[in-house]
Coordinates of C-alpha atoms in Angstrom, one line a residue:
M1 CA 258.2 89.4 -37.4
I2 CA 259.8 87.8 -40.6
L3 CA 261.9 85.5 -38.5
L4 CA 258.9 84.4 -36.4
F5 CA 256.9 83.7 -39.6
S6 CA 259.8 81.8 -41.1
F7 CA 260.2 79.7 -38.0
R8 CA 256.5 78.8 -38.0
C9 CA 256.6 77.7 -41.7
K10 CA 259.5 75.5 -41.0
R11 CA 257.5 73.8 -38.2
C12 CA 254.6 73.3 -40.6
V13 CA 256.7 71.8 -43.2
L14 CA 258.4 69.5 -40.7
A15 CA 255.0 68.5 -39.3
L16 CA 253.7 67.8 -42.8
M17 CA 256.8 65.7 -43.6
M18 CA 256.4 63.7 -40.4
T19 CA 252.7 63.0 -41.3
I20 CA 253.6 61.8 -44.7
C21 CA 256.3 59.5 -43.3
G22 CA 253.9 58.1 -40.8
L23 CA 251.3 57.3 -43.5
C24 CA 254.0 55.6 -45.5
V25 CA 255.1 53.4 -42.6
F26 CA 251.4 52.6 -41.8
S27 CA 250.8 51.6 -45.5
L28 CA 253.8 49.4 -45.6
Y29 CA 252.8 47.7 -42.4
G30 CA 249.3 47.1 -43.8
M31 CA 250.7 45.6 -46.9
A32 CA 253.0 43.3 -44.9
V33 CA 250.0 42.1 -42.9
T34 CA 247.9 41.5 -46.0
W35 CA 250.8 39.6 -47.7
S36 CA 251.4 37.4 -44.7
A37 CA 247.7 36.3 -44.8
V38 CA 248.2 34.7 -48.2
V39 CA 251.7 33.3 -47.8
P40 CA 252.1 30.1 -45.7
L41 CA 255.0 29.4 -43.5
G42 CA 258.2 28.4 -45.3
G43 CA 258.0 31.1 -48.0
Q44 CA 255.8 29.1 -50.3
Q45 CA 253.8 31.3 -52.6
T46 CA 250.0 31.0 -52.9
G47 CA 248.4 34.2 -54.0
Y48 CA 244.7 33.4 -53.3
D49 CA 242.0 35.6 -54.5
V50 CA 240.0 36.7 -51.5
R51 CA 236.5 35.9 -52.8
Q52 CA 237.6 32.6 -54.3
K53 CA 239.4 31.7 -51.1
E54 CA 236.2 32.1 -49.1
L55 CA 234.3 29.9 -51.5
F56 CA 237.1 27.3 -51.4
D57 CA 237.3 27.5 -47.6
N58 CA 233.6 26.6 -47.4
V59 CA 234.0 23.6 -49.7
V60 CA 237.2 22.4 -48.1
V61 CA 235.7 22.6 -44.6
A62 CA 232.5 20.7 -45.7
G63 CA 234.6 18.1 -47.5
D64 CA 236.9 17.8 -44.5
R65 CA 234.0 17.1 -42.2
V66 CA 232.2 14.8 -44.5
R67 CA 235.2 12.6 -45.0
G68 CA 235.8 12.6 -41.2
T69 CA 239.3 14.0 -41.3
V70 CA 240.9 15.5 -38.1
A71 CA 239.4 18.9 -37.3
A72 CA 241.6 21.9 -37.5
D73 CA 243.7 23.0 -34.6
P74 CA 242.6 26.2 -32.8
G75 CA 245.8 28.0 -33.8
E76 CA 245.7 26.7 -37.4
S77 CA 245.3 29.5 -40.0
V78 CA 243.0 29.2 -43.0
V79 CA 246.0 28.8 -45.3
Q80 CA 247.5 26.1 -43.2
R81 CA 244.2 24.3 -43.1
H82 CA 244.1 24.5 -47.0
N83 CA 247.6 23.1 -47.1
R84 CA 246.6 20.2 -44.8
V85 CA 243.4 19.3 -46.6
L86 CA 244.8 19.5 -50.0
Q87 CA 247.9 17.5 -49.1
N88 CA 245.7 14.8 -47.6
S89 CA 244.1 14.6 -51.1
N90 CA 247.5 13.7 -52.6
R91 CA 247.6 16.8 -54.7
D92 CA 250.4 19.3 -55.2
F93 CA 249.0 22.8 -55.0
Y94 CA 251.9 24.8 -53.7
V95 CA 254.9 26.2 -55.5
K96 CA 258.1 24.9 -53.8
T97 CA 260.3 27.9 -54.6
D98 CA 261.0 31.2 -52.8
P99 CA 260.9 33.7 -55.7
S100 CA 262.8 37.0 -55.5
S101 CA 261.5 38.8 -58.5
K102 CA 258.0 40.2 -59.3
E103 CA 257.9 38.1 -62.4
E104 CA 258.5 34.9 -60.5
R105 CA 256.0 35.8 -57.9
G106 CA 253.4 36.6 -60.5
E107 CA 254.0 33.3 -62.4
N108 CA 253.9 31.3 -59.2
S109 CA 250.7 33.0 -58.0
L110 CA 249.0 32.2 -61.3
R111 CA 250.1 28.6 -61.3
T112 CA 248.9 28.1 -57.7
F113 CA 245.6 29.9 -58.4
E114 CA 244.9 27.6 -61.3
N115 CA 245.8 24.6 -59.1
Y116 CA 243.5 25.6 -56.3
Q117 CA 240.7 26.3 -58.7
E118 CA 241.1 22.7 -59.9
A119 CA 241.0 21.6 -56.3
T120 CA 237.8 23.5 -55.7
E121 CA 236.1 21.9 -58.6
D122 CA 237.4 18.5 -57.5
L123 CA 236.0 18.8 -54.0
K124 CA 232.8 20.3 -55.1
Q125 CA 232.3 17.4 -57.5
K126 CA 232.9 15.0 -54.6
L127 CA 230.2 16.9 -52.6
R128 CA 227.7 16.7 -55.4
G129 CA 228.3 13.4 -57.0
D130 CA 230.7 10.9 -55.5
N131 CA 228.5 8.6 -53.5
S132 CA 231.5 7.0 -51.9
I133 CA 231.9 10.0 -49.6
F134 CA 228.4 9.6 -48.1
V135 CA 227.6 5.9 -48.0
D136 CA 229.0 2.7 -46.4
D137 CA 228.7 -0.9 -47.6
E138 CA 225.2 -1.1 -46.1
D139 CA 223.9 2.1 -47.8
Q140 CA 220.7 0.7 -49.1
R141 CA 219.6 -0.6 -45.7
N142 CA 220.9 2.5 -43.8
I143 CA 218.7 4.9 -45.8
N144 CA 215.7 2.5 -46.2
G145 CA 215.9 2.3 -49.9
R146 CA 216.1 6.1 -50.6
D147 CA 218.9 7.3 -52.8
N148 CA 218.5 11.0 -53.1
F149 CA 221.3 13.4 -52.3
E150 CA 219.8 14.7 -49.0
A151 CA 219.2 11.2 -47.6
R152 CA 222.6 10.0 -48.4
T153 CA 224.5 13.0 -47.0
K154 CA 222.4 13.9 -43.9
P155 CA 223.8 11.2 -41.6
Y156 CA 227.3 12.4 -42.3
Y157 CA 227.2 16.2 -42.7
G158 CA 223.9 18.0 -42.5
T159 CA 224.7 21.0 -44.7
A160 CA 226.2 19.0 -47.6
S161 CA 222.8 19.1 -49.4
K162 CA 222.5 22.8 -48.7
L163 CA 225.9 23.4 -50.2
S164 CA 224.9 21.5 -53.3
Q165 CA 221.7 23.5 -53.6
E166 CA 223.5 26.8 -53.1
Y167 CA 226.4 26.2 -55.5
H168 CA 224.7 24.0 -58.2
N169 CA 221.0 24.7 -58.2
A170 CA 220.1 21.0 -57.9
T171 CA 216.7 20.0 -59.3
K172 CA 214.7 16.9 -59.9
K173 CA 214.0 16.0 -63.5
L174 CA 212.4 13.2 -65.4
P175 CA 214.8 10.4 -66.4
E176 CA 216.8 10.7 -69.6
A177 CA 217.5 6.9 -69.5
I178 CA 215.6 3.9 -68.2
I179 CA 216.8 0.4 -67.5
I180 CA 213.6 -1.4 -68.6
G181 CA 214.6 -5.0 -68.0
V182 CA 215.0 -7.9 -67.8
K183 CA 214.3 -9.3 -64.4
K184 CA 217.0 -11.6 -62.9
A185 CA 219.4 -10.7 -65.8
G186 CA 221.6 -8.2 -63.9
T187 CA 219.7 -4.9 -63.8
R188 CA 220.6 -4.3 -60.1
A189 CA 224.2 -4.9 -60.8
L190 CA 224.2 -2.6 -63.8
L191 CA 222.7 0.2 -61.9
E192 CA 225.1 -0.2 -58.9
F193 CA 228.0 -0.2 -61.4
L194 CA 226.7 3.0 -63.0
R195 CA 226.4 4.7 -59.7
I196 CA 230.2 4.8 -59.6
H197 CA 230.0 7.5 -62.3
P198 CA 229.9 11.0 -60.8
D199 CA 227.6 12.2 -63.7
V200 CA 224.9 9.5 -63.0
R201 CA 222.2 9.8 -60.4
A202 CA 219.4 7.3 -59.8
P203 CA 216.6 6.7 -57.2
G204 CA 217.0 3.8 -54.7
P205 CA 213.7 1.9 -55.0
E206 CA 212.2 0.9 -58.3
P207 CA 209.5 3.5 -59.1
H208 CA 207.2 1.2 -61.1
F209 CA 205.6 4.3 -62.5
F210 CA 204.7 3.1 -66.0
D211 CA 203.2 -0.2 -64.9
R212 CA 201.8 0.3 -61.4
N213 CA 201.7 4.0 -60.5
Y214 CA 200.9 5.6 -63.9
D215 CA 197.7 7.2 -62.6
K216 CA 199.7 9.3 -60.1
G217 CA 201.0 11.5 -62.9
L218 CA 204.4 12.7 -64.2
E219 CA 204.9 15.1 -61.3
W220 CA 204.8 12.2 -58.9
Y221 CA 207.2 10.4 -61.1
R222 CA 209.5 13.4 -61.1
S223 CA 209.3 13.6 -57.3
Q224 CA 210.7 10.0 -57.0
M225 CA 213.9 11.1 -58.9
P226 CA 217.1 12.2 -57.1
E227 CA 218.3 15.8 -57.2
T228 CA 220.8 16.5 -60.0
I229 CA 222.9 19.4 -61.2
P230 CA 223.6 20.5 -64.7
G231 CA 225.6 17.8 -66.5
Q232 CA 224.3 14.9 -64.5
L233 CA 222.1 12.2 -66.0
T234 CA 219.0 10.8 -64.3
I235 CA 218.4 7.1 -64.8
E236 CA 215.9 4.7 -63.2
K237 CA 215.4 1.0 -63.4
T238 CA 212.2 -1.1 -63.2
P239 CA 212.7 -4.5 -64.9
S240 CA 209.0 -5.3 -65.2
Y241 CA 208.7 -2.5 -67.8
F242 CA 210.1 -4.7 -70.6
V243 CA 207.3 -7.3 -70.3
T244 CA 204.4 -5.0 -69.6
R245 CA 202.5 -4.3 -72.8
E246 CA 201.2 -0.8 -72.0
V247 CA 204.5 0.6 -70.9
P248 CA 206.2 1.3 -74.3
K249 CA 203.6 3.9 -75.4
R250 CA 203.5 5.5 -71.9
V251 CA 207.3 5.9 -72.0
Y252 CA 207.1 7.4 -75.5
D253 CA 204.4 9.8 -74.4
M254 CA 206.8 11.0 -71.7
S255 CA 209.8 11.4 -74.0
K256 CA 210.3 10.0 -77.4
N257 CA 214.1 10.6 -77.0
V258 CA 214.6 8.7 -73.7
K259 CA 217.4 6.1 -73.9
L260 CA 216.4 2.5 -73.1
I261 CA 218.7 -0.2 -71.7
V262 CA 217.8 -4.0 -71.6
V263 CA 219.9 -6.5 -69.7
V264 CA 219.5 -9.9 -71.2
R265 CA 220.7 -13.3 -70.1
D266 CA 220.4 -17.0 -71.2
P267 CA 216.7 -17.5 -70.8
V268 CA 217.1 -20.9 -69.2
T269 CA 219.6 -19.7 -66.6
R270 CA 217.4 -16.6 -66.0
A271 CA 214.3 -18.8 -65.4
I272 CA 216.2 -20.9 -62.8
S273 CA 217.5 -17.7 -61.1
D274 CA 213.9 -16.4 -61.0
Y275 CA 212.8 -19.6 -59.4
T276 CA 215.7 -19.4 -56.9
Q277 CA 214.5 -16.0 -55.7
A278 CA 211.0 -17.3 -55.2
L279 CA 212.3 -20.4 -53.4
S280 CA 214.3 -18.2 -50.9
K281 CA 211.0 -16.5 -50.0
R282 CA 208.8 -19.7 -49.9
P283 CA 210.9 -22.8 -49.3
D284 CA 207.8 -25.0 -49.5
I285 CA 207.0 -24.3 -53.2
K286 CA 207.1 -27.3 -55.6
P287 CA 210.3 -28.1 -57.5
F288 CA 211.4 -26.1 -60.6
E289 CA 210.7 -29.1 -62.9
Q290 CA 207.1 -29.2 -61.9
W291 CA 206.7 -25.5 -62.7
A292 CA 208.6 -25.6 -66.0
L293 CA 206.7 -28.5 -67.6
L294 CA 203.0 -29.0 -67.8
D295 CA 203.4 -32.8 -67.3
N296 CA 206.2 -35.3 -67.8
R297 CA 204.4 -37.3 -70.4
T298 CA 203.9 -34.6 -73.0
R299 CA 207.0 -32.7 -72.1
L300 CA 205.1 -29.5 -73.0
V301 CA 206.7 -26.3 -71.6
N302 CA 204.6 -24.2 -69.3
S303 CA 204.9 -21.0 -71.3
S304 CA 202.2 -19.3 -69.1
W305 CA 204.5 -19.4 -66.1
G306 CA 206.1 -16.0 -65.6
A307 CA 209.6 -17.3 -65.2
I308 CA 209.4 -18.9 -68.6
R309 CA 207.4 -16.2 -70.4
I310 CA 209.8 -13.4 -69.5
G311 CA 212.6 -15.2 -71.5
V312 CA 210.7 -15.1 -74.8
Y313 CA 212.6 -11.8 -75.5
P314 CA 211.4 -11.1 -79.1
K315 CA 207.7 -11.2 -78.1
H316 CA 208.3 -8.3 -75.7
L317 CA 210.8 -6.4 -77.8
E318 CA 208.3 -6.2 -80.7
H319 CA 206.1 -3.9 -78.5
W320 CA 209.0 -1.5 -77.9
L321 CA 210.1 -1.4 -81.5
K322 CA 206.6 0.0 -82.4
F323 CA 207.6 3.2 -80.6
F324 CA 211.4 3.4 -80.5
P325 CA 214.1 2.7 -83.1
L326 CA 216.5 0.0 -82.4
E327 CA 219.4 2.5 -82.2
Q328 CA 217.7 4.0 -79.1
I329 CA 217.8 0.7 -77.2
H330 CA 221.0 -0.8 -75.8
F331 CA 221.3 -4.4 -74.9
V332 CA 223.7 -5.5 -72.1
N333 CA 225.0 -9.0 -72.0
G334 CA 224.2 -10.2 -68.5
E335 CA 226.8 -12.9 -68.5
R336 CA 229.6 -10.5 -69.6
L337 CA 228.4 -7.9 -67.1
I338 CA 229.4 -10.3 -64.3
G339 CA 232.4 -11.8 -66.1
D340 CA 233.9 -8.6 -67.6
P341 CA 232.0 -5.7 -66.0
A342 CA 234.4 -3.0 -67.2
S343 CA 233.9 -3.7 -70.9
E344 CA 230.1 -3.9 -70.7
I345 CA 229.9 -0.7 -68.6
G346 CA 232.2 0.9 -71.1
R347 CA 229.7 0.2 -73.9
V348 CA 226.9 1.6 -71.7
Q349 CA 228.8 4.8 -71.0
S350 CA 229.2 5.3 -74.7
F351 CA 225.5 4.7 -75.4
L352 CA 224.5 7.2 -72.7
G353 CA 227.0 9.8 -73.9
L354 CA 229.0 9.7 -70.7
R355 CA 232.8 10.2 -70.4
Q356 CA 234.6 6.9 -69.9
Y357 CA 235.1 7.1 -66.2
I358 CA 234.3 3.6 -65.0
S359 CA 237.1 1.1 -65.8
E360 CA 238.8 -2.1 -64.6
K361 CA 240.2 -0.3 -61.5
H362 CA 236.7 0.0 -60.1
F363 CA 236.1 -3.8 -59.8
Y364 CA 237.4 -6.8 -58.0
L365 CA 236.2 -10.4 -57.7
K366 CA 234.9 -11.6 -54.4
E367 CA 235.1 -15.3 -53.8
P368 CA 233.4 -17.8 -53.4
R369 CA 230.4 -16.2 -55.1
G370 CA 232.3 -15.1 -58.1
F371 CA 230.3 -11.8 -58.2
P372 CA 232.3 -8.5 -58.8
C373 CA 232.4 -6.0 -56.1
I374 CA 232.8 -2.2 -56.6
I375 CA 235.8 -0.1 -55.5
R376 CA 234.2 3.2 -55.0
N377 CA 237.2 5.2 -54.0
E378 CA 240.7 4.3 -55.2
R379 CA 242.5 6.4 -52.6
T380 CA 240.7 5.2 -49.6
G381 CA 239.9 1.7 -50.8
R382 CA 236.3 2.0 -49.9
H383 CA 234.3 -0.7 -51.6
H384 CA 230.8 -2.1 -51.9
C385 CA 229.5 -5.6 -52.6
L386 CA 226.0 -6.3 -53.6
G387 CA 223.8 -8.2 -51.1
K388 CA 223.9 -12.0 -50.5
T389 CA 221.0 -12.4 -52.9
K390 CA 223.3 -11.7 -55.8
G391 CA 225.4 -14.7 -57.0
R392 CA 223.6 -17.2 -54.7
P393 CA 223.8 -20.9 -55.8
H394 CA 220.9 -22.3 -57.9
P395 CA 219.1 -25.5 -57.0
K396 CA 220.1 -28.6 -59.1
V397 CA 217.7 -29.0 -62.0
N398 CA 217.1 -32.2 -63.9
E399 CA 219.3 -32.1 -67.1
D400 CA 216.4 -33.5 -69.2
V401 CA 214.3 -30.5 -68.2
I402 CA 217.1 -28.1 -69.0
A403 CA 217.6 -29.7 -72.4
R404 CA 213.8 -29.4 -73.1
L405 CA 213.9 -25.7 -72.2
R406 CA 216.9 -25.1 -74.5
D407 CA 214.9 -26.6 -77.3
F408 CA 211.9 -24.5 -76.5
Y409 CA 213.9 -21.2 -76.4
R410 CA 216.2 -21.9 -79.4
P411 CA 213.9 -20.5 -82.2
F412 CA 213.0 -17.4 -80.0
N413 CA 216.7 -16.8 -79.4
L414 CA 217.5 -16.9 -83.1
K415 CA 214.7 -14.5 -83.8
F416 CA 216.0 -12.2 -81.1
Y417 CA 219.6 -12.2 -82.5
H418 CA 218.1 -11.2 -85.9
M419 CA 216.0 -8.4 -84.4
V420 CA 218.9 -6.8 -82.4
K421 CA 221.6 -7.6 -85.0
R422 CA 223.7 -9.2 -82.4
K423 CA 224.5 -12.8 -81.3
F424 CA 224.6 -13.9 -77.7
D425 CA 226.4 -17.1 -76.5
W426 CA 223.3 -19.0 -75.5
R427 CA 223.2 -22.7 -76.2

């Protein structure tokens, strides 16, 4: 009886030991499978956190599709796809060693995790703010003047707007800055240059809220703005605001802290440019000289003509200074904006409290118009030039008329220099 009992105990112990060994082998196998899921071929260490990896995978796939890169192979693993997408972005995210100690593995995992987090933010920023991903050179015509996030992304990747909403809670808000003028001084160029900045968002068409649509209310105005995420600045431009007497108080009633930008240009050149635009629409209108002067005998300037009246800058500025301090208004030199866009945009970025992102690398000169074009993406070389209406040649104007206009504007220009505490190079 004792021998039988002893034999049975030995069998139980043996069975128990075999069970424990089996569990150990199974655990080791599971660990090996898990480790292989986060280590790409070639022994390069990654160490992705599972939840972060899923988020990153969503962003990478979205960015991959939006940019039109080659789709993943059927047999390609998630990690291999991460490798490929990140390497296409010219970024080094993987440790090139094969560590043997726990300390080395831990250090490499941390380094790579930090790198991939940086990549995640980079790609998410592209999805939410880099317009170059979503638009081509004919962007304004392709989207019929609309410039909100959904309209710009829908033709390329339908869920990009959804991703932005999910990850960043994009909302529409009233503008924190307004380009209020001046017509034909370079407001469109300024806005297009500012669009390069990932922290700037703007509507496509001019809202004309404070001069034409004020009765529609602030909520209508808000609805015209693009969706933005925290940290992005909403800005709009309507050049006629500067010369419309009722607008300053209306803007003040909306926000007394809004930042205002005025693009100014030599009033004589601005008037001729204004006439050139009208001439392109109505080739049969009378010559510039007949508009500018009341008659050739008296040589009186037709100050009631809009093209002339707009250039009397101090008259219009006085209305704005009744509500806003001079420090809240930034004046852009229209001539320098075209001749040296980077320096002028640099001053605008400082005024708006933006990081200095736009620089010389974002511009190149396109001949023969001599108008700067925008390099939206350095890596891909994607660029954008403003339409043919920008930089078009002016009609030849009688020199005597030009001289008369310069005499007319000279006292107003001097007063303007005194008001803004800055001198412009106008003759």
